[in-house]
GROMACS .gro file of C-alpha atoms in nm:
model
  213
    1UNK     CA    1   2.382   4.141   0.209
    2UNK     CA    2   2.705   4.021  -0.008
    3UNK     CA    3   2.985   4.212  -0.095
    4UNK     CA    4   3.207   4.153  -0.473
    5UNK     CA    5   3.549   4.044  -0.425
    6UNK     CA    6   3.707   4.294  -0.641
    7UNK     CA    7   3.561   4.558  -0.382
    8UNK     CA    8   3.226   4.657  -0.592
    9UNK     CA    9   2.928   4.785  -0.485
   10UNK     CA   10   2.746   4.599  -0.241
   11UNK     CA   11   2.465   4.375  -0.379
   12UNK     CA   12   2.139   4.309  -0.154
   13UNK     CA   13   2.000   3.974  -0.168
   14UNK     CA   14   1.621   3.895  -0.023
   15UNK     CA   15   1.592   3.610   0.106
   16UNK     CA   16   1.220   3.468   0.274
   17UNK     CA   17   1.212   3.174   0.539
   18UNK     CA   18   0.826   3.197   0.478
   19UNK     CA   19   0.839   2.876   0.309
   20UNK     CA   20   1.082   2.702   0.551
   21UNK     CA   21   0.945   2.498   0.842
   22UNK     CA   22   0.975   2.682   1.193
   23UNK     CA   23   1.017   2.360   1.413
   24UNK     CA   24   1.254   2.076   1.476
   25UNK     CA   25   1.281   1.726   1.558
   26UNK     CA   26   1.546   1.621   1.802
   27UNK     CA   27   1.613   1.262   1.776
   28UNK     CA   28   1.861   1.039   1.932
   29UNK     CA   29   1.836   1.203   2.271
   30UNK     CA   30   1.904   1.032   2.582
   31UNK     CA   31   1.608   0.829   2.784
   32UNK     CA   32   1.686   1.038   3.084
   33UNK     CA   33   1.632   1.336   2.936
   34UNK     CA   34   1.217   1.281   2.939
   35UNK     CA   35   1.234   1.208   3.357
   36UNK     CA   36   1.473   1.424   3.543
   37UNK     CA   37   1.438   1.782   3.502
   38UNK     CA   38   1.757   1.942   3.546
   39UNK     CA   39   1.866   1.779   3.232
   40UNK     CA   40   1.522   1.865   3.077
   41UNK     CA   41   1.628   2.234   3.155
   42UNK     CA   42   1.992   2.217   3.049
   43UNK     CA   43   1.799   2.068   2.708
   44UNK     CA   44   1.555   2.375   2.693
   45UNK     CA   45   1.846   2.628   2.744
   46UNK     CA   46   2.042   2.547   2.408
   47UNK     CA   47   1.727   2.664   2.233
   48UNK     CA   48   1.631   2.950   2.429
   49UNK     CA   49   1.885   3.128   2.306
   50UNK     CA   50   1.820   3.150   1.955
   51UNK     CA   51   1.466   3.199   2.071
   52UNK     CA   52   1.320   3.278   2.415
   53UNK     CA   53   0.974   3.204   2.297
   54UNK     CA   54   1.069   2.846   2.176
   55UNK     CA   55   0.833   2.583   2.301
   56UNK     CA   56   0.914   2.210   2.324
   57UNK     CA   57   0.658   1.856   2.297
   58UNK     CA   58   0.834   1.552   2.443
   59UNK     CA   59   0.710   1.236   2.293
   60UNK     CA   60   0.895   0.989   2.541
   61UNK     CA   61   0.757   0.654   2.343
   62UNK     CA   62   0.928   0.765   2.010
   63UNK     CA   63   1.250   0.928   2.169
   64UNK     CA   64   1.167   1.266   1.998
   65UNK     CA   65   1.121   1.590   2.076
   66UNK     CA   66   0.952   1.864   1.844
   67UNK     CA   67   1.068   2.223   1.901
   68UNK     CA   68   0.850   2.478   1.794
   69UNK     CA   69   1.026   2.841   1.703
   70UNK     CA   70   0.866   3.218   1.659
   71UNK     CA   71   1.000   3.202   1.308
   72UNK     CA   72   1.159   2.976   1.060
   73UNK     CA   73   1.514   3.208   1.077
   74UNK     CA   74   1.543   3.069   1.445
   75UNK     CA   75   1.490   2.756   1.367
   76UNK     CA   76   1.772   2.745   1.080
   77UNK     CA   77   2.024   2.905   1.292
   78UNK     CA   78   1.950   2.638   1.606
   79UNK     CA   79   1.988   2.346   1.330
   80UNK     CA   80   2.303   2.504   1.177
   81UNK     CA   81   2.470   2.534   1.538
   82UNK     CA   82   2.333   2.213   1.740
   83UNK     CA   83   2.290   1.949   1.460
   84UNK     CA   84   2.527   1.667   1.542
   85UNK     CA   85   2.652   1.797   1.886
   86UNK     CA   86   2.735   1.631   2.176
   87UNK     CA   87   2.447   1.651   2.477
   88UNK     CA   88   2.495   1.423   2.785
   89UNK     CA   89   2.729   1.211   2.596
   90UNK     CA   90   2.500   1.176   2.283
   91UNK     CA   91   2.540   1.312   1.944
   92UNK     CA   92   2.204   1.508   1.893
   93UNK     CA   93   2.045   1.510   1.559
   94UNK     CA   94   1.792   1.758   1.457
   95UNK     CA   95   1.559   1.778   1.144
   96UNK     CA   96   1.303   1.988   1.014
   97UNK     CA   97   0.960   1.919   1.073
   98UNK     CA   98   0.792   1.919   0.733
   99UNK     CA   99   0.415   1.963   0.767
  100UNK     CA  100   0.201   1.936   0.459
  101UNK     CA  101  -0.121   2.089   0.420
  102UNK     CA  102  -0.347   2.015   0.074
  103UNK     CA  103  -0.606   2.302   0.085
  104UNK     CA  104  -0.749   2.381   0.383
  105UNK     CA  105  -0.570   2.270   0.711
  106UNK     CA  106  -0.898   2.123   0.893
  107UNK     CA  107  -1.061   1.839   0.733
  108UNK     CA  108  -1.358   1.890   0.552
  109UNK     CA  109  -1.627   1.643   0.472
  110UNK     CA  110  -1.637   1.504   0.140
  111UNK     CA  111  -1.805   1.703  -0.162
  112UNK     CA  112  -2.160   1.550  -0.224
  113UNK     CA  113  -2.089   1.458  -0.574
  114UNK     CA  114  -1.828   1.210  -0.398
  115UNK     CA  115  -2.018   1.054  -0.134
  116UNK     CA  116  -2.179   0.771  -0.302
  117UNK     CA  117  -1.809   0.601  -0.330
  118UNK     CA  118  -1.829   0.586   0.069
  119UNK     CA  119  -1.852   0.228   0.212
  120UNK     CA  120  -2.118   0.211   0.347
  121UNK     CA  121  -2.265   0.487   0.068
  122UNK     CA  122  -2.464   0.816   0.209
  123UNK     CA  123  -2.715   0.921   0.029
  124UNK     CA  124  -2.649   0.949  -0.373
  125UNK     CA  125  -2.651   1.272  -0.531
  126UNK     CA  126  -2.914   1.470  -0.705
  127UNK     CA  127  -3.056   1.290  -1.044
  128UNK     CA  128  -2.846   0.984  -0.990
  129UNK     CA  129  -3.036   0.670  -1.103
  130UNK     CA  130  -2.939   0.345  -1.080
  131UNK     CA  131  -2.867   0.149  -1.386
  132UNK     CA  132  -3.065  -0.147  -1.479
  133UNK     CA  133  -2.889  -0.491  -1.576
  134UNK     CA  134  -2.851  -0.524  -1.955
  135UNK     CA  135  -3.112  -0.835  -2.051
  136UNK     CA  136  -2.848  -1.139  -2.175
  137UNK     CA  137  -2.837  -1.232  -2.550
  138UNK     CA  138  -2.951  -1.541  -2.645
  139UNK     CA  139  -2.874  -1.736  -2.963
  140UNK     CA  140  -3.133  -1.961  -3.034
  141UNK     CA  141  -2.986  -2.043  -3.312
  142UNK     CA  142  -2.648  -2.173  -3.187
  143UNK     CA  143  -2.910  -2.360  -2.931
  144UNK     CA  144  -3.071  -2.520  -3.183
  145UNK     CA  145  -2.774  -2.640  -3.372
  146UNK     CA  146  -2.603  -2.763  -3.090
  147UNK     CA  147  -2.926  -2.984  -2.992
  148UNK     CA  148  -2.919  -3.148  -3.357
  149UNK     CA  149  -2.548  -3.261  -3.311
  150UNK     CA  150  -2.485  -3.649  -3.198
  151UNK     CA  151  -2.187  -3.806  -3.089
  152UNK     CA  152  -1.881  -3.704  -3.356
  153UNK     CA  153  -2.026  -3.437  -3.564
  154UNK     CA  154  -1.945  -3.094  -3.544
  155UNK     CA  155  -2.034  -2.756  -3.624
  156UNK     CA  156  -1.883  -2.421  -3.740
  157UNK     CA  157  -1.985  -2.133  -3.564
  158UNK     CA  158  -1.730  -1.868  -3.732
  159UNK     CA  159  -1.597  -1.944  -4.107
  160UNK     CA  160  -1.221  -1.886  -4.094
  161UNK     CA  161  -1.088  -1.566  -4.271
  162UNK     CA  162  -0.744  -1.482  -4.405
  163UNK     CA  163  -0.668  -1.288  -4.060
  164UNK     CA  164  -0.887  -1.520  -3.801
  165UNK     CA  165  -0.963  -1.907  -3.756
  166UNK     CA  166  -1.257  -2.063  -3.799
  167UNK     CA  167  -1.438  -2.201  -3.460
  168UNK     CA  168  -1.570  -2.567  -3.491
  169UNK     CA  169  -1.760  -2.731  -3.178
  170UNK     CA  170  -1.678  -3.079  -3.173
  171UNK     CA  171  -1.913  -3.341  -2.990
  172UNK     CA  172  -1.755  -3.569  -2.772
  173UNK     CA  173  -1.789  -3.964  -2.861
  174UNK     CA  174  -2.086  -4.156  -2.662
  175UNK     CA  175  -1.894  -4.279  -2.373
  176UNK     CA  176  -2.026  -4.655  -2.485
  177UNK     CA  177  -1.922  -4.638  -2.839
  178UNK     CA  178  -2.245  -4.513  -2.989
  179UNK     CA  179  -2.432  -4.796  -2.867
  180UNK     CA  180  -2.832  -4.710  -2.812
  181UNK     CA  181  -2.857  -5.045  -2.604
  182UNK     CA  182  -2.633  -4.953  -2.347
  183UNK     CA  183  -2.817  -4.886  -2.009
  184UNK     CA  184  -2.854  -4.479  -1.898
  185UNK     CA  185  -2.769  -4.326  -1.589
  186UNK     CA  186  -3.060  -4.445  -1.442
  187UNK     CA  187  -2.968  -4.807  -1.462
  188UNK     CA  188  -2.609  -4.753  -1.361
  189UNK     CA  189  -2.736  -4.596  -1.014
  190UNK     CA  190  -2.860  -4.950  -0.934
  191UNK     CA  191  -2.576  -5.160  -1.008
  192UNK     CA  192  -2.258  -5.136  -0.756
  193UNK     CA  193  -1.992  -4.870  -0.920
  194UNK     CA  194  -1.603  -5.053  -0.962
  195UNK     CA  195  -1.347  -4.940  -0.654
  196UNK     CA  196  -1.105  -4.705  -0.748
  197UNK     CA  197  -0.786  -4.805  -0.808
  198UNK     CA  198  -0.574  -4.747  -0.518
  199UNK     CA  199  -0.244  -4.535  -0.535
  200UNK     CA  200   0.053  -4.723  -0.420
  201UNK     CA  201   0.304  -4.498  -0.237
  202UNK     CA  202   0.690  -4.560  -0.318
  203UNK     CA  203   0.828  -4.716  -0.093
  204UNK     CA  204   1.156  -4.539   0.107
  205UNK     CA  205   1.515  -4.654   0.098
  206UNK     CA  206   1.645  -4.888   0.390
  207UNK     CA  207   1.835  -4.654   0.608
  208UNK     CA  208   2.199  -4.723   0.672
  209UNK     CA  209   2.405  -4.570   0.919
  210UNK     CA  210   2.722  -4.627   0.748
  211UNK     CA  211   2.852  -4.310   0.550
  212UNK     CA  212   3.094  -4.425   0.278
  213UNK     CA  213   3.352  -4.206   0.146
   0.00000   0.00000   0.00000
């Protein structure tokens, strides 16, 4: 309920707390709080003044405490009054615990039409058929033209246009200069191959302990 400054009629403002979280997360609490019962009772008494039915969940490994209230209004009031207050020599930090549920809060199995995407896949949906691979396209004209080419010749695959260049295949020259009397690969296997050239490493400069300025 809100009253105007000029003394006019009072205006009622409806505030809904259904969308606010009803739990707090306490951070930076003393480590002794998780082991000493007396210190734990003093900590819980701070929040029971806002809600007698408040519940506590202690997470020692994370040094966090979840404080669940019966409604969001009590959680907001406790956070407003106790955030950054001193407790046993430590500045206590309180944050709202966010909980997001997409659809149902329970874990539901995937829809049947989505199960074939799971690895390893389950049974495919009704009516699903495996697609067959397309037959590879073989350009026999291109293979025939390439087989007739000799060393040094070329074959134009695509004629140039005003917007695209031409595509030309060039056949490399023969390694032996086109000499038909040169021995083939079978003759070269019987002869010893020439040794590979040795890579000479760069010599490191001589080390001098003297440092000249």
